[in-house]
Rosetta silent file (secondary structure, phi, psi, omega in degrees, C-alpha in Angstrom):
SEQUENCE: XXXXXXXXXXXXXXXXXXXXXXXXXXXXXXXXXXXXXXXXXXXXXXXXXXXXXXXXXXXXXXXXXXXXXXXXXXXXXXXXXXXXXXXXXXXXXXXXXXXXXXXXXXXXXXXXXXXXXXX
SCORE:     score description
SCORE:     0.000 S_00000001
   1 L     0.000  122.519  159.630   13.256   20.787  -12.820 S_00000001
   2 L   -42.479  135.840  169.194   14.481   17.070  -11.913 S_00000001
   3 L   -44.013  160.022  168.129   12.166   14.192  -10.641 S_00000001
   4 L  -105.155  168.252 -166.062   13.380   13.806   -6.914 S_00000001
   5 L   -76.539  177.874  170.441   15.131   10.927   -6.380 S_00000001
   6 H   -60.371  -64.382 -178.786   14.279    7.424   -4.179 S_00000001
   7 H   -39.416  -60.029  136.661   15.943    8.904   -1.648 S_00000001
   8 H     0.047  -86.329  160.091   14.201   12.189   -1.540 S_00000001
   9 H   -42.708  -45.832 -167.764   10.962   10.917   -1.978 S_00000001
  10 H   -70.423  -67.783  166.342   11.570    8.457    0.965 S_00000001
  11 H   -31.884  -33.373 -164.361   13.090   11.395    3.154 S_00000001
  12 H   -98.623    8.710 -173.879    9.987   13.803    2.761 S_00000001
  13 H   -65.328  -43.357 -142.165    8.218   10.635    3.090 S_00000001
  14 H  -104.050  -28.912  179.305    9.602   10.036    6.486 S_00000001
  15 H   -44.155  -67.030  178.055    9.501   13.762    6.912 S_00000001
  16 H   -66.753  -28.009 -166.418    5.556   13.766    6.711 S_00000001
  17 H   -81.253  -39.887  171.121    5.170   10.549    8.542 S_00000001
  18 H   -52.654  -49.397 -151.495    7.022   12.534   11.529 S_00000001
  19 H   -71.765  -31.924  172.567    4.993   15.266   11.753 S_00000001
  20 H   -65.150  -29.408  137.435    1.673   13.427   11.792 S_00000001
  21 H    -1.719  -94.318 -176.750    3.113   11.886   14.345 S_00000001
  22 H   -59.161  -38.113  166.125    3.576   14.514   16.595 S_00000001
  23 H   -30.766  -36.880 -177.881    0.101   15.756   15.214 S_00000001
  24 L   -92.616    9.841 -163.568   -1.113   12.707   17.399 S_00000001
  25 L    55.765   20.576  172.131    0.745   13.349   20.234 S_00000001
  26 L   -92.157  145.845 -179.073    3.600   11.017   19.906 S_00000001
  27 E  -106.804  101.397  160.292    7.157   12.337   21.132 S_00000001
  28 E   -35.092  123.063  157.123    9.836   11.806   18.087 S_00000001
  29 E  -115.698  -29.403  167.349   12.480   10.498   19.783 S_00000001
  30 E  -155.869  168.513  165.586   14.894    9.453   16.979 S_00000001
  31 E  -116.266  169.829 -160.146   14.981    8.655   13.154 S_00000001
  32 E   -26.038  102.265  165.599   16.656    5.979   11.012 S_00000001
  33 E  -102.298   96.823 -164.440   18.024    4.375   13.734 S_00000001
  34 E   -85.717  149.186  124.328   20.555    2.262   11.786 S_00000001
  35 E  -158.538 -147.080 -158.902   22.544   -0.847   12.839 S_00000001
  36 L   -47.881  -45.611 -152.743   23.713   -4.425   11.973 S_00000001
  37 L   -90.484   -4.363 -173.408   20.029   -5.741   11.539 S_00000001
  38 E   120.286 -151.410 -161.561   18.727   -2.788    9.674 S_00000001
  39 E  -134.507  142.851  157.004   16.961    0.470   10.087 S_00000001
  40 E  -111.830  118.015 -166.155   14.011    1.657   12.190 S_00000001
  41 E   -78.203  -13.470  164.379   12.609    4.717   10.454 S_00000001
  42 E  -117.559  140.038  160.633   10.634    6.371   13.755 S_00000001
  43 E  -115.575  130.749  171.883   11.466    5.839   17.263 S_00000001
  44 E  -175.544  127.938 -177.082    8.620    7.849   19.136 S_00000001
  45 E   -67.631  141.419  129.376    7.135    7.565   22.649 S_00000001
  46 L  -153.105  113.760 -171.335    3.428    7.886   23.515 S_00000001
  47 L   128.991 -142.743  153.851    2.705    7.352   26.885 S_00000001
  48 L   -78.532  -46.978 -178.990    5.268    4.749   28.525 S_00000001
  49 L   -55.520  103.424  157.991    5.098    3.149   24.941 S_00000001
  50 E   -58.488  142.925  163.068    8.246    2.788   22.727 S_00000001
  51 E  -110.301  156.521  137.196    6.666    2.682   19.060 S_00000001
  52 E  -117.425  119.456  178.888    8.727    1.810   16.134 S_00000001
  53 E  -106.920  146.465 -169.309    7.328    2.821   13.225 S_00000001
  54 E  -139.439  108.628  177.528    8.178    1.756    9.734 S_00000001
  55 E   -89.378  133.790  172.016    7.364    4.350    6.811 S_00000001
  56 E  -131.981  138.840  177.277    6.198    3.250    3.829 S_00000001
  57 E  -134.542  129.183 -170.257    5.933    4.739    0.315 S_00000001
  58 L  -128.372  150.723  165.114    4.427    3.573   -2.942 S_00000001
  59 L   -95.407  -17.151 -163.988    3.482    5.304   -5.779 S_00000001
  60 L  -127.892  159.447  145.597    1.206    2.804   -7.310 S_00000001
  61 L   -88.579   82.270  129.937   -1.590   -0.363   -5.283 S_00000001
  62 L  -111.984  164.477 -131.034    0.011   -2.763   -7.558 S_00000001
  63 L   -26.622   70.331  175.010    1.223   -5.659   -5.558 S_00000001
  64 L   103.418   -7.520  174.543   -0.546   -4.296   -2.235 S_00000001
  65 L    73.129 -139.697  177.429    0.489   -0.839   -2.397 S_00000001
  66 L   -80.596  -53.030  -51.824    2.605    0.435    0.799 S_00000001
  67 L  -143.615  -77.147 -176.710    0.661   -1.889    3.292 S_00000001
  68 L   -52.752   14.088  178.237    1.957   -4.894    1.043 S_00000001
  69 L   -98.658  -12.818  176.944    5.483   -3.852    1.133 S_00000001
  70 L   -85.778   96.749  167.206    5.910   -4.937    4.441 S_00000001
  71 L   -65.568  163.403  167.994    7.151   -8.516    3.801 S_00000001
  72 H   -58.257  -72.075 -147.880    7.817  -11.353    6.046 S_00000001
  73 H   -80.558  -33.585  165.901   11.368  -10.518    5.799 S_00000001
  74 H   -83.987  -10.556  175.933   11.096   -7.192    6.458 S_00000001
  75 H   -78.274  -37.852  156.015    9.200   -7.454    9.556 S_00000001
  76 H   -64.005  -21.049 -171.285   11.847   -9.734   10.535 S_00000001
  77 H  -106.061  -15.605  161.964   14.718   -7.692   10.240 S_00000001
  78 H   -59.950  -76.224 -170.208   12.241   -4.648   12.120 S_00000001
  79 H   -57.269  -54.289 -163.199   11.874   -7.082   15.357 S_00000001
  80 H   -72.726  -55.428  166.505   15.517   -8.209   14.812 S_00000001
  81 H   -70.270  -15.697  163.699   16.668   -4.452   14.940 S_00000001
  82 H   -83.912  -16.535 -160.143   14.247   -3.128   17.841 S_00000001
  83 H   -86.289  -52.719 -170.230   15.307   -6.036   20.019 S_00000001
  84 H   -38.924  -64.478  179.842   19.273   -4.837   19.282 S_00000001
  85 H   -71.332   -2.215  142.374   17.878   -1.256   20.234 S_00000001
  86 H   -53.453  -53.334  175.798   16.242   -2.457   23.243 S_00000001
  87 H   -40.490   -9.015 -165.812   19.416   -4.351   24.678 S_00000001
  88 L  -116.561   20.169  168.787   20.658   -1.271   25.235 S_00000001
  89 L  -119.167  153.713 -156.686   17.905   -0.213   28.139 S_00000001
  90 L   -90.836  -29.653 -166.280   18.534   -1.760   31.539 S_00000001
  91 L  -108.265   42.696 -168.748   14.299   -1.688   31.740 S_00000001
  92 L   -32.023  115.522 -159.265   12.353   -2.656   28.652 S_00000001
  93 L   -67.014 -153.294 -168.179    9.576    0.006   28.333 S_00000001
  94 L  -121.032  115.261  178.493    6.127   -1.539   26.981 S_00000001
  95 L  -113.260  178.930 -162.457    6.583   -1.170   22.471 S_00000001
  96 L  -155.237  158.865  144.952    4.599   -1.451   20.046 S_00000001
  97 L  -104.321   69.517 -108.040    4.846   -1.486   16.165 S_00000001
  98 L  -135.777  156.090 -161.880    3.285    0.956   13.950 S_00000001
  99 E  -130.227  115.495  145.307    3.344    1.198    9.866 S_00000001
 100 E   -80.497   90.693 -168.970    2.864    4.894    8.603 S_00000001
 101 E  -107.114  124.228  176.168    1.865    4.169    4.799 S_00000001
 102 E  -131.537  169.395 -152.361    1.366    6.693    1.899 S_00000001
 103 L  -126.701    3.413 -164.119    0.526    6.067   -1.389 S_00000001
 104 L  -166.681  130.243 -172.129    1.225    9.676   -2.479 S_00000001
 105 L   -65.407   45.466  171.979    3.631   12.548   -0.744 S_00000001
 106 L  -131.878  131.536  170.612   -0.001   14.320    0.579 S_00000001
 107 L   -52.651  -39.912 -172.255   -0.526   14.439    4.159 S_00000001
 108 L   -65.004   12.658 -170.835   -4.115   14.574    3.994 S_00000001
 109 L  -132.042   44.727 -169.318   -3.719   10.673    2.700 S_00000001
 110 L  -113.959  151.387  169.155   -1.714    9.157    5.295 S_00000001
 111 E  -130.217  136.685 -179.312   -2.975    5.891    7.072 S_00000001
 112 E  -120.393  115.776 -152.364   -1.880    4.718   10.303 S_00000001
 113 E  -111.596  140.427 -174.476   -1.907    1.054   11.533 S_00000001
 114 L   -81.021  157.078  141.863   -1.256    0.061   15.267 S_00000001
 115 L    30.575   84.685 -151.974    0.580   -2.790   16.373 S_00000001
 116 L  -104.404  -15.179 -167.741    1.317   -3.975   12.785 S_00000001
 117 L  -152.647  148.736 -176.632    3.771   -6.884   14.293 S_00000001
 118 L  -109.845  169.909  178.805    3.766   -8.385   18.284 S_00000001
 119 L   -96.556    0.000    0.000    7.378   -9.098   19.511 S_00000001
């Protein structure tokens, strides 16, 4: 049987990160929500509160594990692509920013950080 791919991995990644989600009572509202500025990998309500969530997956804690993958640059280009997908509600709701990070494709090992970036 083949390794799975980047790709794969990242999907069932994003897969698991939904469901635990919903486990928590957040409402999925969309996934990789692509445009010019990048991708937001969760869109999901709970409450009044848009989240964006940004799944992350490492196989290894060498330099920081998932938690450390979120660079200065990528947090920029998160906030640069929710503000694009905001522009397009006449109301801005109340968001948030939330990091789903695994270190391993097992549910029981997911950690979930709140308001990982302010706008």
């Amino acid at each position: 049987m083949k390794p799975a791919s980047r790709n794969e991995r990242g999907q069932r990644a994003e897969d698991l990160a939904a469901d635990f989600l919903r486990r928590q009572g957040l409402a999925v509202e969309a996934r990789n929500v692509r445009n010019r500025y990048g991708e937001i990998d969760i869109v999901a309500r709970e409450g009044d509160t848009l989240v964006f969530v940004e799944v992350r997956l490492r196989g290894s804690a060498a330099f920081g594990g998932a938690a450390g993958s979120i660079t200065a640059a990528k947090q920029k280009r998160l906030l640069t692509a929710a503000n694009l997908y905001l522009s397009g509600f006449s109301r801005q709701p109340p968001c948030r920013f939330d990091a789903v990070l695994l270190d391993t494709l097992d549910i029981e090992r997911i950690t979930w950080q709140r308001d990982i970036l302010q706008m």
